[in-house]
Amino acid sequence: MHLVYPAVLAVLLFCVGLYGVLARRNAVLVLMSVELMLNAVNLNLVAFDVWLRDTLHAGQALTLFTITIAAAEIGLGLAIVLMVFRTHGTADVDRLRMLSDSAEAAEGDDPDSDHSMASATDNPAKTASADVPQGKATVG
Amino acid sequence: MTGTLSSQGHSFLTPGGVEIVFVLVGLAVLGAALLTVTTRQLVHAALWLVVALGGLAIEYLLLTAEFIAWVQVLIYLGSVVVLVLFGLMLTKAPIGASPDADSGNRWVALGVAVVAAATLVTLVVDAFRCTWIDLTAGGGSTRADGTMLFRYWVLPFEALSVLLLAALVGAVVISRRHREER
C-alpha cells in the first residue's frame, strides 16, 4: 500500500479536529475534536510502524499508550467540564472568562453574574470604553 | 528503507484492492469527522464520532494492526464515546438543533484548518511520494503485540497503568469535592 494514503488521511483528520477545537463552543464538543486529533496521530503511528518494520514495534506500542492517555484525558476533561458546568451553569468555552483581565470577569465569581459576562462577550468594545483601561479588556 | 527499495513495480494508476478499500473507508471516516465538527445537534456529533472511530478501526485492520483495531473498538467505541454521551447528558445539552454550537471565530478556524491542511498535505505528499508499505499479515497480531509489549515496553506500560489509575481517581475526586461543598 502507498504510504501517502494513511499519511494524507491522518493529516486531513487532524485538520478537521483542529477546526473543531477552534470553532466549537461547547466544551464537550471541543473534547470530541481533541479525540479526532489524537486518532489522526494514532493512524500515523500505526502506518509508520508498519512501514518501518521496527523490531521493537515502537509505533504500535506508542499507539496503545496514546489510547490509554486519551482515555485518561477524556475522563479528567469531562470531570473538569462537569465541575465548571455545576459552578457556572454553562459549558460554553466562550463564556468562561474568569481568568481574563476585564473587570466584569474579575468580579464574576458568582453564578448570577452571567448577564454581565454575556454582555462582555457580546460587546467587548463597549465594555472596554467603560471603566477598564483600554487594551486590557480587549485582550481577553 | 525497505519501502523505497521496493517501490519499483508499483504505480498510482493500478491500485490494489486493499488501497481501494482503504480510500473508500477513509472517505467515510473523513465525512463522519466533518459531520462531527459541523453538525448542530450535539448528540448527533457524538454518534458521528462513533462512525469516524469505527472506520479508523477498519483502517487499522487494513494496515495489519489487528490488536490496535480491537483496542480501538473497545476503548474508543466502548468507553470514550459513552463518556462523551454522559458528558453531553450531564451538561444538559439540548436534544434538538442548537444554533449556537459554533462560536464566532468559526471562519478564522476554517481558515486556519484549511491552511494547515494545505501545508501538511503538500509536505506529506512531497515527502512520501515514492514510499510503499509491504503489508504482510501477522505484524500486529495479538501474539506479536503482547510479546513486544511485555518484553520491551513493560516499564512504560506499568507506568501508564498507574497514570490511568491516578487520572480516574482524580476525576472522581474532582467530581466529589464540589458536591461536598454544596
PDB file of C-alpha atoms in Angstrom:
ATOM      1  CA  MET A   1       0.000   0.000   0.000  1.00  0.00           C
ATOM      2  CA  HIS A   2       1.172   3.504  -0.750  1.00  0.00           C
ATOM      3  CA  LEU A   3       2.261   5.314   2.390  1.00  0.00           C
ATOM      4  CA  VAL A   4       0.651   8.526   1.158  1.00  0.00           C
ATOM      5  CA  TYR A   5      -2.881   7.220   1.713  1.00  0.00           C
ATOM      6  CA  PRO A   6      -2.727   6.801   5.506  1.00  0.00           C
ATOM      7  CA  ALA A   7      -0.494   9.862   5.882  1.00  0.00           C
ATOM      8  CA  VAL A   8      -2.849  12.141   3.977  1.00  0.00           C
ATOM      9  CA  LEU A   9      -5.877  10.704   5.761  1.00  0.00           C
ATOM     10  CA  ALA A  10      -4.184  11.387   9.093  1.00  0.00           C
ATOM     11  CA  VAL A  11      -3.349  14.951   8.055  1.00  0.00           C
ATOM     12  CA  LEU A  12      -6.903  15.675   6.948  1.00  0.00           C
ATOM     13  CA  LEU A  13      -8.353  14.120  10.089  1.00  0.00           C
ATOM     14  CA  PHE A  14      -6.017  16.199  12.216  1.00  0.00           C
ATOM     15  CA  CYS A  15      -7.081  19.383  10.448  1.00  0.00           C
ATOM     16  CA  VAL A  16     -10.752  18.506  10.859  1.00  0.00           C
ATOM     17  CA  GLY A  17     -10.091  18.102  14.562  1.00  0.00           C
ATOM     18  CA  LEU A  18      -8.188  21.382  14.582  1.00  0.00           C
ATOM     19  CA  TYR A  19     -11.177  23.142  13.059  1.00  0.00           C
ATOM     20  CA  GLY A  20     -13.441  21.565  15.640  1.00  0.00           C
ATOM     21  CA  VAL A  21     -11.258  22.645  18.544  1.00  0.00           C
ATOM     22  CA  LEU A  22     -11.165  26.216  17.292  1.00  0.00           C
ATOM     23  CA  ALA A  23     -14.737  26.577  16.110  1.00  0.00           C
ATOM     24  CA  ARG A  24     -16.828  24.672  18.617  1.00  0.00           C
ATOM     25  CA  ARG A  25     -18.405  26.410  21.555  1.00  0.00           C
ATOM     26  CA  ASN A  26     -19.500  23.546  23.775  1.00  0.00           C
ATOM     27  CA  ALA A  27     -16.616  22.162  25.844  1.00  0.00           C
ATOM     28  CA  VAL A  28     -17.687  18.543  25.322  1.00  0.00           C
ATOM     29  CA  LEU A  29     -17.574  19.056  21.553  1.00  0.00           C
ATOM     30  CA  VAL A  30     -14.098  20.534  21.911  1.00  0.00           C
ATOM     31  CA  LEU A  31     -13.057  17.354  23.718  1.00  0.00           C
ATOM     32  CA  MET A  32     -14.509  15.266  20.892  1.00  0.00           C
ATOM     33  CA  SER A  33     -12.439  17.232  18.391  1.00  0.00           C
ATOM     34  CA  VAL A  34      -9.357  16.584  20.511  1.00  0.00           C
ATOM     35  CA  GLU A  35     -10.160  12.890  20.248  1.00  0.00           C
ATOM     36  CA  LEU A  36     -10.209  13.209  16.461  1.00  0.00           C
ATOM     37  CA  MET A  37      -6.755  14.807  16.514  1.00  0.00           C
ATOM     38  CA  LEU A  38      -5.394  12.059  18.769  1.00  0.00           C
ATOM     39  CA  ASN A  39      -6.784   9.440  16.418  1.00  0.00           C
ATOM     40  CA  ALA A  40      -5.058  11.086  13.479  1.00  0.00           C
ATOM     41  CA  VAL A  41      -1.774  10.787  15.359  1.00  0.00           C
ATOM     42  CA  ASN A  42      -2.548   7.135  16.110  1.00  0.00           C
ATOM     43  CA  LEU A  43      -3.132   6.400  12.435  1.00  0.00           C
ATOM     44  CA  ASN A  44       0.216   7.990  11.615  1.00  0.00           C
ATOM     45  CA  LEU A  45       1.962   5.920  14.267  1.00  0.00           C
ATOM     46  CA  VAL A  46       0.462   2.661  13.025  1.00  0.00           C
ATOM     47  CA  ALA A  47       1.200   3.419   9.372  1.00  0.00           C
ATOM     48  CA  PHE A  48       4.816   4.343  10.033  1.00  0.00           C
ATOM     49  CA  ASP A  49       5.282   1.331  12.272  1.00  0.00           C
ATOM     50  CA  VAL A  50       4.088  -0.963   9.505  1.00  0.00           C
ATOM     51  CA  TRP A  51       6.269   0.858   7.000  1.00  0.00           C
ATOM     52  CA  LEU A  52       9.492   0.839   9.017  1.00  0.00           C
ATOM     53  CA  ARG A  53       9.054  -2.721  10.357  1.00  0.00           C
ATOM     54  CA  ASP A  54      10.555  -1.783  13.688  1.00  0.00           C
ATOM     55  CA  THR A  55      11.665  -4.810  15.674  1.00  0.00           C
ATOM     56  CA  LEU A  56      10.533  -3.167  18.894  1.00  0.00           C
ATOM     57  CA  HIS A  57       7.174  -2.226  17.343  1.00  0.00           C
ATOM     58  CA  ALA A  58       7.605   1.243  18.814  1.00  0.00           C
ATOM     59  CA  GLY A  59       4.795   2.711  16.719  1.00  0.00           C
ATOM     60  CA  GLN A  60       2.176   0.242  17.874  1.00  0.00           C
ATOM     61  CA  ALA A  61       3.346   0.461  21.483  1.00  0.00           C
ATOM     62  CA  LEU A  62       3.076   4.238  21.336  1.00  0.00           C
ATOM     63  CA  THR A  63      -0.376   3.901  19.783  1.00  0.00           C
ATOM     64  CA  LEU A  64      -1.516   1.804  22.728  1.00  0.00           C
ATOM     65  CA  PHE A  65      -0.026   4.343  25.127  1.00  0.00           C
ATOM     66  CA  THR A  66      -1.730   7.197  23.292  1.00  0.00           C
ATOM     67  CA  ILE A  67      -5.063   5.419  23.508  1.00  0.00           C
ATOM     68  CA  THR A  68      -4.542   4.991  27.254  1.00  0.00           C
ATOM     69  CA  ILE A  69      -3.624   8.634  27.715  1.00  0.00           C
ATOM     70  CA  ALA A  70      -6.627   9.657  25.617  1.00  0.00           C
ATOM     71  CA  ALA A  71      -8.890   7.658  27.910  1.00  0.00           C
ATOM     72  CA  ALA A  72      -7.359   9.362  30.954  1.00  0.00           C
ATOM     73  CA  GLU A  73      -7.634  12.743  29.243  1.00  0.00           C
ATOM     74  CA  ILE A  74     -11.294  12.368  28.354  1.00  0.00           C
ATOM     75  CA  GLY A  75     -12.119  11.227  31.885  1.00  0.00           C
ATOM     76  CA  LEU A  76     -10.363  14.127  33.554  1.00  0.00           C
ATOM     77  CA  GLY A  77     -11.581  16.603  30.929  1.00  0.00           C
ATOM     78  CA  LEU A  78     -15.197  15.597  31.373  1.00  0.00           C
ATOM     79  CA  ALA A  79     -14.849  15.805  35.161  1.00  0.00           C
ATOM     80  CA  ILE A  80     -13.497  19.340  34.839  1.00  0.00           C
ATOM     81  CA  VAL A  81     -16.228  20.301  32.361  1.00  0.00           C
ATOM     82  CA  LEU A  82     -18.865  18.913  34.717  1.00  0.00           C
ATOM     83  CA  MET A  83     -17.423  20.886  37.623  1.00  0.00           C
ATOM     84  CA  VAL A  84     -17.378  24.061  35.543  1.00  0.00           C
ATOM     85  CA  PHE A  85     -20.944  23.404  34.472  1.00  0.00           C
ATOM     86  CA  ARG A  86     -22.081  22.975  38.064  1.00  0.00           C
ATOM     87  CA  THR A  87     -20.259  26.103  39.170  1.00  0.00           C
ATOM     88  CA  HIS A  88     -21.126  28.466  36.356  1.00  0.00           C
ATOM     89  CA  GLY A  89     -24.192  26.880  34.809  1.00  0.00           C
ATOM     90  CA  THR A  90     -22.710  26.735  31.322  1.00  0.00           C
ATOM     91  CA  ALA A  91     -20.287  24.644  29.326  1.00  0.00           C
ATOM     92  CA  ASP A  92     -19.661  27.302  26.676  1.00  0.00           C
ATOM     93  CA  VAL A  93     -15.962  27.947  26.404  1.00  0.00           C
ATOM     94  CA  ASP A  94     -16.709  31.433  25.060  1.00  0.00           C
ATOM     95  CA  ARG A  95     -18.450  32.484  28.248  1.00  0.00           C
ATOM     96  CA  LEU A  96     -15.864  31.166  30.661  1.00  0.00           C
ATOM     97  CA  ARG A  97     -13.626  34.197  31.041  1.00  0.00           C
ATOM     98  CA  MET A  98     -12.926  34.089  34.736  1.00  0.00           C
ATOM     99  CA  LEU A  99      -9.213  34.411  34.077  1.00  0.00           C
ATOM    100  CA  SER A 100      -9.415  37.331  31.669  1.00  0.00           C
ATOM    101  CA  ASP A 101      -8.331  40.801  32.691  1.00  0.00           C
ATOM    102  CA  SER A 102     -11.579  42.716  32.328  1.00  0.00           C
ATOM    103  CA  ALA A 103     -13.322  43.998  35.447  1.00  0.00           C
ATOM    104  CA  GLU A 104     -16.614  42.222  34.741  1.00  0.00           C
ATOM    105  CA  ALA A 105     -14.934  38.863  34.584  1.00  0.00           C
ATOM    106  CA  ALA A 106     -12.852  39.539  37.683  1.00  0.00           C
ATOM    107  CA  GLU A 107     -15.876  40.102  39.850  1.00  0.00           C
ATOM    108  CA  GLY A 108     -17.957  37.451  38.146  1.00  0.00           C
ATOM    109  CA  ASP A 109     -17.233  34.614  40.532  1.00  0.00           C
ATOM    110  CA  ASP A 110     -20.860  34.024  41.491  1.00  0.00           C
ATOM    111  CA  PRO A 111     -23.252  32.333  39.091  1.00  0.00           C
ATOM    112  CA  ASP A 112     -25.672  35.272  38.951  1.00  0.00           C
ATOM    113  CA  SER A 113     -23.166  37.376  37.036  1.00  0.00           C
ATOM    114  CA  ASP A 114     -23.972  35.551  33.833  1.00  0.00           C
ATOM    115  CA  HIS A 115     -25.615  38.632  32.425  1.00  0.00           C
ATOM    116  CA  SER A 116     -22.576  40.838  32.758  1.00  0.00           C
ATOM    117  CA  MET A 117     -20.384  38.084  31.385  1.00  0.00           C
ATOM    118  CA  ALA A 118     -22.678  37.663  28.412  1.00  0.00           C
ATOM    119  CA  SER A 119     -22.620  41.374  27.710  1.00  0.00           C
ATOM    120  CA  ALA A 120     -18.855  41.350  27.950  1.00  0.00           C
ATOM    121  CA  THR A 121     -18.825  38.569  25.405  1.00  0.00           C
ATOM    122  CA  ASP A 122     -21.240  40.241  23.068  1.00  0.00           C
ATOM    123  CA  ASN A 123     -19.765  43.692  23.014  1.00  0.00           C
ATOM    124  CA  PRO A 124     -16.152  43.881  24.096  1.00  0.00           C
ATOM    125  CA  ALA A 125     -15.674  47.346  22.610  1.00  0.00           C
ATOM    126  CA  LYS A 126     -18.416  48.779  24.782  1.00  0.00           C
ATOM    127  CA  THR A 127     -17.019  47.307  27.989  1.00  0.00           C
ATOM    128  CA  ALA A 128     -13.569  48.478  27.037  1.00  0.00           C
ATOM    129  CA  SER A 129     -14.787  52.052  26.921  1.00  0.00           C
ATOM    130  CA  ALA A 130     -16.392  51.875  30.372  1.00  0.00           C
ATOM    131  CA  ASP A 131     -14.051  51.992  33.332  1.00  0.00           C
ATOM    132  CA  VAL A 132     -11.433  49.487  32.281  1.00  0.00           C
ATOM    133  CA  PRO A 133      -8.182  50.732  30.785  1.00  0.00           C
ATOM    134  CA  GLN A 134      -8.070  50.369  27.034  1.00  0.00           C
ATOM    135  CA  GLY A 135      -6.356  47.278  25.755  1.00  0.00           C
ATOM    136  CA  LYS A 136      -6.803  45.205  28.856  1.00  0.00           C
ATOM    137  CA  ALA A 137     -10.402  44.308  28.232  1.00  0.00           C
ATOM    138  CA  THR A 138      -9.990  43.639  24.552  1.00  0.00           C
ATOM    139  CA  VAL A 139      -7.177  41.205  25.168  1.00  0.00           C
ATOM    140  CA  GLY A 140      -9.473  38.777  26.926  1.00  0.00           C
TER     141      GLY A 140
ATOM    142  CA  MET B   1      14.116   1.991   3.889  1.00  0.00           C
ATOM    143  CA  THR B   2      12.536  -1.155   2.589  1.00  0.00           C
ATOM    144  CA  GLY B   3       9.633   0.756   1.144  1.00  0.00           C
ATOM    145  CA  THR B   4      11.763   2.861  -1.161  1.00  0.00           C
ATOM    146  CA  LEU B   5      13.733  -0.116  -2.349  1.00  0.00           C
ATOM    147  CA  SER B   6      10.640  -1.998  -3.367  1.00  0.00           C
ATOM    148  CA  SER B   7       8.942   0.956  -4.984  1.00  0.00           C
ATOM    149  CA  GLN B   8       9.630  -0.337  -8.476  1.00  0.00           C
ATOM    150  CA  GLY B   9       6.727  -2.168  -9.948  1.00  0.00           C
ATOM    151  CA  HIS B  10       4.109  -0.129  -8.116  1.00  0.00           C
ATOM    152  CA  SER B  11       2.026   2.551  -9.736  1.00  0.00           C
ATOM    153  CA  PHE B  12      -0.540   5.076  -8.718  1.00  0.00           C
ATOM    154  CA  LEU B  13      -2.724   4.051 -11.619  1.00  0.00           C
ATOM    155  CA  THR B  14      -3.099   0.416 -10.610  1.00  0.00           C
ATOM    156  CA  PRO B  15      -4.184   0.442  -7.002  1.00  0.00           C
ATOM    157  CA  GLY B  16      -4.728  -2.862  -5.318  1.00  0.00           C
ATOM    158  CA  GLY B  17      -7.860  -3.961  -3.576  1.00  0.00           C
ATOM    159  CA  VAL B  18      -6.531  -3.014  -0.174  1.00  0.00           C
ATOM    160  CA  GLU B  19      -5.848   0.529  -1.326  1.00  0.00           C
ATOM    161  CA  ILE B  20      -9.299   0.920  -2.833  1.00  0.00           C
ATOM    162  CA  VAL B  21     -10.923  -0.260   0.374  1.00  0.00           C
ATOM    163  CA  PHE B  22      -8.615   1.988   2.374  1.00  0.00           C
ATOM    164  CA  VAL B  23      -9.548   5.053   0.333  1.00  0.00           C
ATOM    165  CA  LEU B  24     -13.274   4.308   0.495  1.00  0.00           C
ATOM    166  CA  VAL B  25     -13.232   3.784   4.261  1.00  0.00           C
ATOM    167  CA  GLY B  26     -11.025   6.850   4.579  1.00  0.00           C
ATOM    168  CA  LEU B  27     -13.605   8.941   2.733  1.00  0.00           C
ATOM    169  CA  ALA B  28     -16.275   7.648   5.100  1.00  0.00           C
ATOM    170  CA  VAL B  29     -14.081   8.484   8.095  1.00  0.00           C
ATOM    171  CA  LEU B  30     -13.429  11.983   6.795  1.00  0.00           C
ATOM    172  CA  GLY B  31     -17.089  12.603   6.100  1.00  0.00           C
ATOM    173  CA  ALA B  32     -18.075  11.405   9.552  1.00  0.00           C
ATOM    174  CA  ALA B  33     -15.365  13.559  11.119  1.00  0.00           C
ATOM    175  CA  LEU B  34     -16.555  16.603   9.191  1.00  0.00           C
ATOM    176  CA  LEU B  35     -20.114  15.973  10.329  1.00  0.00           C
ATOM    177  CA  THR B  36     -18.832  15.571  13.889  1.00  0.00           C
ATOM    178  CA  VAL B  37     -17.341  19.040  13.911  1.00  0.00           C
ATOM    179  CA  THR B  38     -20.077  20.768  11.913  1.00  0.00           C
ATOM    180  CA  THR B  39     -23.412  19.302  12.965  1.00  0.00           C
ATOM    181  CA  ARG B  40     -25.618  21.475  15.106  1.00  0.00           C
ATOM    182  CA  GLN B  41     -27.150  18.593  17.040  1.00  0.00           C
ATOM    183  CA  LEU B  42     -24.816  17.769  19.873  1.00  0.00           C
ATOM    184  CA  VAL B  43     -25.855  14.147  20.330  1.00  0.00           C
ATOM    185  CA  HIS B  44     -25.529  13.537  16.599  1.00  0.00           C
ATOM    186  CA  ALA B  45     -21.952  14.797  16.827  1.00  0.00           C
ATOM    187  CA  ALA B  46     -21.155  12.056  19.339  1.00  0.00           C
ATOM    188  CA  LEU B  47     -22.815   9.452  17.129  1.00  0.00           C
ATOM    189  CA  TRP B  48     -20.881  10.605  14.054  1.00  0.00           C
ATOM    190  CA  LEU B  49     -17.769  10.323  16.184  1.00  0.00           C
ATOM    191  CA  VAL B  50     -18.648   6.634  16.599  1.00  0.00           C
ATOM    192  CA  VAL B  51     -18.686   6.238  12.804  1.00  0.00           C
ATOM    193  CA  ALA B  52     -15.342   8.012  12.432  1.00  0.00           C
ATOM    194  CA  LEU B  53     -13.615   5.991  15.139  1.00  0.00           C
ATOM    195  CA  GLY B  54     -15.084   2.721  13.901  1.00  0.00           C
ATOM    196  CA  GLY B  55     -13.870   3.496  10.402  1.00  0.00           C
ATOM    197  CA  LEU B  56     -10.444   4.124  11.834  1.00  0.00           C
ATOM    198  CA  ALA B  57     -10.550   0.664  13.410  1.00  0.00           C
ATOM    199  CA  ILE B  58     -11.144  -0.748   9.908  1.00  0.00           C
ATOM    200  CA  GLU B  59      -8.157   1.244   8.676  1.00  0.00           C
ATOM    201  CA  TYR B  60      -6.017  -0.296  11.396  1.00  0.00           C
ATOM    202  CA  LEU B  61      -7.198  -3.732  10.292  1.00  0.00           C
ATOM    203  CA  LEU B  62      -6.216  -2.893   6.713  1.00  0.00           C
ATOM    204  CA  LEU B  63      -2.787  -1.868   7.972  1.00  0.00           C
ATOM    205  CA  THR B  64      -2.472  -5.322   9.627  1.00  0.00           C
ATOM    206  CA  ALA B  65      -2.584  -3.867  13.141  1.00  0.00           C
ATOM    207  CA  GLU B  66      -5.275  -6.185  14.430  1.00  0.00           C
ATOM    208  CA  PHE B  67      -4.685  -5.742  18.123  1.00  0.00           C
ATOM    209  CA  ILE B  68      -4.753  -1.939  17.824  1.00  0.00           C
ATOM    210  CA  ALA B  69      -8.001  -2.200  15.897  1.00  0.00           C
ATOM    211  CA  TRP B  70      -9.724  -4.167  18.613  1.00  0.00           C
ATOM    212  CA  VAL B  71      -8.302  -1.930  21.317  1.00  0.00           C
ATOM    213  CA  GLN B  72      -9.692   0.991  19.343  1.00  0.00           C
ATOM    214  CA  VAL B  73     -13.119  -0.633  19.246  1.00  0.00           C
ATOM    215  CA  LEU B  74     -13.001  -1.457  22.954  1.00  0.00           C
ATOM    216  CA  ILE B  75     -11.626   1.798  24.316  1.00  0.00           C
ATOM    217  CA  TYR B  76     -12.943   4.403  21.920  1.00  0.00           C
ATOM    218  CA  LEU B  77     -16.246   2.985  20.804  1.00  0.00           C
ATOM    219  CA  GLY B  78     -16.852   1.266  24.101  1.00  0.00           C
ATOM    220  CA  SER B  79     -15.873   3.771  26.713  1.00  0.00           C
ATOM    221  CA  VAL B  80     -14.814   7.149  25.334  1.00  0.00           C
ATOM    222  CA  VAL B  81     -17.970   7.722  23.306  1.00  0.00           C
ATOM    223  CA  VAL B  82     -20.104   6.577  26.226  1.00  0.00           C
ATOM    224  CA  LEU B  83     -18.226   9.026  28.448  1.00  0.00           C
ATOM    225  CA  VAL B  84     -18.796  11.803  25.923  1.00  0.00           C
ATOM    226  CA  LEU B  85     -22.500  10.967  25.758  1.00  0.00           C
ATOM    227  CA  PHE B  86     -22.651  11.055  29.552  1.00  0.00           C
ATOM    228  CA  GLY B  87     -20.877  14.412  29.481  1.00  0.00           C
ATOM    229  CA  LEU B  88     -23.377  15.788  26.982  1.00  0.00           C
ATOM    230  CA  MET B  89     -26.239  14.479  29.078  1.00  0.00           C
ATOM    231  CA  LEU B  90     -24.914  15.823  32.382  1.00  0.00           C
ATOM    232  CA  THR B  91     -24.217  19.274  30.947  1.00  0.00           C
ATOM    233  CA  LYS B  92     -27.857  19.367  29.822  1.00  0.00           C
ATOM    234  CA  ALA B  93     -27.103  19.506  26.131  1.00  0.00           C
ATOM    235  CA  PRO B  94     -30.200  20.297  24.084  1.00  0.00           C
ATOM    236  CA  ILE B  95     -31.624  17.363  22.159  1.00  0.00           C
ATOM    237  CA  GLY B  96     -32.631  19.301  19.077  1.00  0.00           C
ATOM    238  CA  ALA B  97     -30.555  21.578  16.907  1.00  0.00           C
ATOM    239  CA  SER B  98     -28.728  24.258  18.850  1.00  0.00           C
ATOM    240  CA  PRO B  99     -27.907  27.257  16.683  1.00  0.00           C
ATOM    241  CA  ASP B 100     -25.015  28.413  18.867  1.00  0.00           C
ATOM    242  CA  ALA B 101     -22.961  25.237  18.595  1.00  0.00           C
ATOM    243  CA  ASP B 102     -20.287  27.107  16.658  1.00  0.00           C
ATOM    244  CA  SER B 103     -18.591  30.090  18.160  1.00  0.00           C
ATOM    245  CA  GLY B 104     -17.993  33.417  16.478  1.00  0.00           C
ATOM    246  CA  ASN B 105     -14.479  32.679  15.308  1.00  0.00           C
ATOM    247  CA  ARG B 106     -15.716  29.950  13.028  1.00  0.00           C
ATOM    248  CA  TRP B 107     -14.348  31.447   9.824  1.00  0.00           C
ATOM    249  CA  VAL B 108     -10.959  32.091  11.381  1.00  0.00           C
ATOM    250  CA  ALA B 109     -10.917  28.457  12.478  1.00  0.00           C
ATOM    251  CA  LEU B 110     -11.864  27.365   8.968  1.00  0.00           C
ATOM    252  CA  GLY B 111      -9.040  29.434   7.524  1.00  0.00           C
ATOM    253  CA  VAL B 112      -6.512  28.044   9.981  1.00  0.00           C
ATOM    254  CA  ALA B 113      -7.631  24.469   9.316  1.00  0.00           C
ATOM    255  CA  VAL B 114      -7.564  24.874   5.519  1.00  0.00           C
ATOM    256  CA  VAL B 115      -4.127  26.481   5.570  1.00  0.00           C
ATOM    257  CA  ALA B 116      -2.784  23.780   7.885  1.00  0.00           C
ATOM    258  CA  ALA B 117      -4.307  21.040   5.738  1.00  0.00           C
ATOM    259  CA  ALA B 118      -2.881  22.500   2.523  1.00  0.00           C
ATOM    260  CA  THR B 119       0.585  22.889   4.010  1.00  0.00           C
ATOM    261  CA  LEU B 120       0.683  19.458   5.594  1.00  0.00           C
ATOM    262  CA  VAL B 121      -0.790  17.619   2.609  1.00  0.00           C
ATOM    263  CA  THR B 122       1.743  19.269   0.296  1.00  0.00           C
ATOM    264  CA  LEU B 123       4.558  18.396   2.664  1.00  0.00           C
ATOM    265  CA  VAL B 124       3.476  14.803   3.245  1.00  0.00           C
ATOM    266  CA  VAL B 125       2.773  14.036  -0.410  1.00  0.00           C
ATOM    267  CA  ASP B 126       6.104  15.534  -1.390  1.00  0.00           C
ATOM    268  CA  ALA B 127       7.987  13.648   1.304  1.00  0.00           C
ATOM    269  CA  PHE B 128       6.446  10.193   0.880  1.00  0.00           C
ATOM    270  CA  ARG B 129       5.730  10.150  -2.830  1.00  0.00           C
ATOM    271  CA  CYS B 130       7.745   7.024  -3.529  1.00  0.00           C
ATOM    272  CA  THR B 131       7.351   5.006  -0.347  1.00  0.00           C
ATOM    273  CA  TRP B 132       5.439   1.794  -0.164  1.00  0.00           C
ATOM    274  CA  ILE B 133       4.280  -0.351   2.684  1.00  0.00           C
ATOM    275  CA  ASP B 134       4.740  -4.076   2.314  1.00  0.00           C
ATOM    276  CA  LEU B 135       1.687  -5.434   4.022  1.00  0.00           C
ATOM    277  CA  THR B 136       2.243  -8.914   5.393  1.00  0.00           C
ATOM    278  CA  ALA B 137      -0.160 -10.418   7.841  1.00  0.00           C
ATOM    279  CA  GLY B 138       0.864 -11.005  11.441  1.00  0.00           C
ATOM    280  CA  GLY B 139       2.832  -7.825  12.017  1.00  0.00           C
ATOM    281  CA  GLY B 140       0.336  -6.515  14.516  1.00  0.00           C
ATOM    282  CA  SER B 141      -1.322  -9.668  15.766  1.00  0.00           C
ATOM    283  CA  THR B 142      -2.146 -10.113  19.415  1.00  0.00           C
ATOM    284  CA  ARG B 143       0.750 -12.504  19.872  1.00  0.00           C
ATOM    285  CA  ALA B 144       3.271 -10.113  18.340  1.00  0.00           C
ATOM    286  CA  ASP B 145       1.907  -7.130  20.232  1.00  0.00           C
ATOM    287  CA  GLY B 146       1.821  -8.971  23.537  1.00  0.00           C
ATOM    288  CA  THR B 147       5.386 -10.183  23.114  1.00  0.00           C
ATOM    289  CA  MET B 148       6.528  -6.694  22.175  1.00  0.00           C
ATOM    290  CA  LEU B 149       4.608  -5.037  24.987  1.00  0.00           C
ATOM    291  CA  PHE B 150       5.736  -7.317  27.789  1.00  0.00           C
ATOM    292  CA  ARG B 151       9.279  -7.863  26.597  1.00  0.00           C
ATOM    293  CA  TYR B 152      10.420  -4.367  25.644  1.00  0.00           C
ATOM    294  CA  TRP B 153       7.813  -1.951  26.934  1.00  0.00           C
ATOM    295  CA  VAL B 154       6.994  -3.263  30.391  1.00  0.00           C
ATOM    296  CA  LEU B 155       8.068  -0.222  32.364  1.00  0.00           C
ATOM    297  CA  PRO B 156       6.141   2.387  30.319  1.00  0.00           C
ATOM    298  CA  PHE B 157       3.166   0.039  30.281  1.00  0.00           C
ATOM    299  CA  GLU B 158       3.063  -0.225  34.069  1.00  0.00           C
ATOM    300  CA  ALA B 159       3.718   3.494  34.482  1.00  0.00           C
ATOM    301  CA  LEU B 160       0.786   4.184  32.179  1.00  0.00           C
ATOM    302  CA  SER B 161      -1.476   1.920  34.176  1.00  0.00           C
ATOM    303  CA  VAL B 162      -0.570   3.925  37.280  1.00  0.00           C
ATOM    304  CA  LEU B 163      -1.238   7.140  35.321  1.00  0.00           C
ATOM    305  CA  LEU B 164      -4.649   5.867  34.234  1.00  0.00           C
ATOM    306  CA  LEU B 165      -5.500   4.941  37.814  1.00  0.00           C
ATOM    307  CA  ALA B 166      -4.358   8.344  39.067  1.00  0.00           C
ATOM    308  CA  ALA B 167      -6.357  10.136  36.376  1.00  0.00           C
ATOM    309  CA  LEU B 168      -9.533   8.239  37.145  1.00  0.00           C
ATOM    310  CA  VAL B 169      -9.149   8.724  40.893  1.00  0.00           C
ATOM    311  CA  GLY B 170      -8.534  12.404  40.165  1.00  0.00           C
ATOM    312  CA  ALA B 171     -11.704  12.553  38.092  1.00  0.00           C
ATOM    313  CA  VAL B 172     -13.668  11.026  40.954  1.00  0.00           C
ATOM    314  CA  VAL B 173     -12.150  13.476  43.429  1.00  0.00           C
ATOM    315  CA  ILE B 174     -12.879  16.460  41.184  1.00  0.00           C
ATOM    316  CA  SER B 175     -16.473  15.386  40.809  1.00  0.00           C
ATOM    317  CA  ARG B 176     -16.912  14.691  44.526  1.00  0.00           C
ATOM    318  CA  ARG B 177     -15.333  17.670  46.218  1.00  0.00           C
ATOM    319  CA  HIS B 178     -17.772  20.076  44.723  1.00  0.00           C
ATOM    320  CA  ARG B 179     -20.744  18.063  45.901  1.00  0.00           C
ATOM    321  CA  GLU B 180     -19.459  18.247  49.472  1.00  0.00           C
ATOM    322  CA  GLU B 181     -19.033  22.000  49.193  1.00  0.00           C
ATOM    323  CA  ARG B 182     -22.614  22.325  48.246  1.00  0.00           C
TER     324      ARG B 182
END
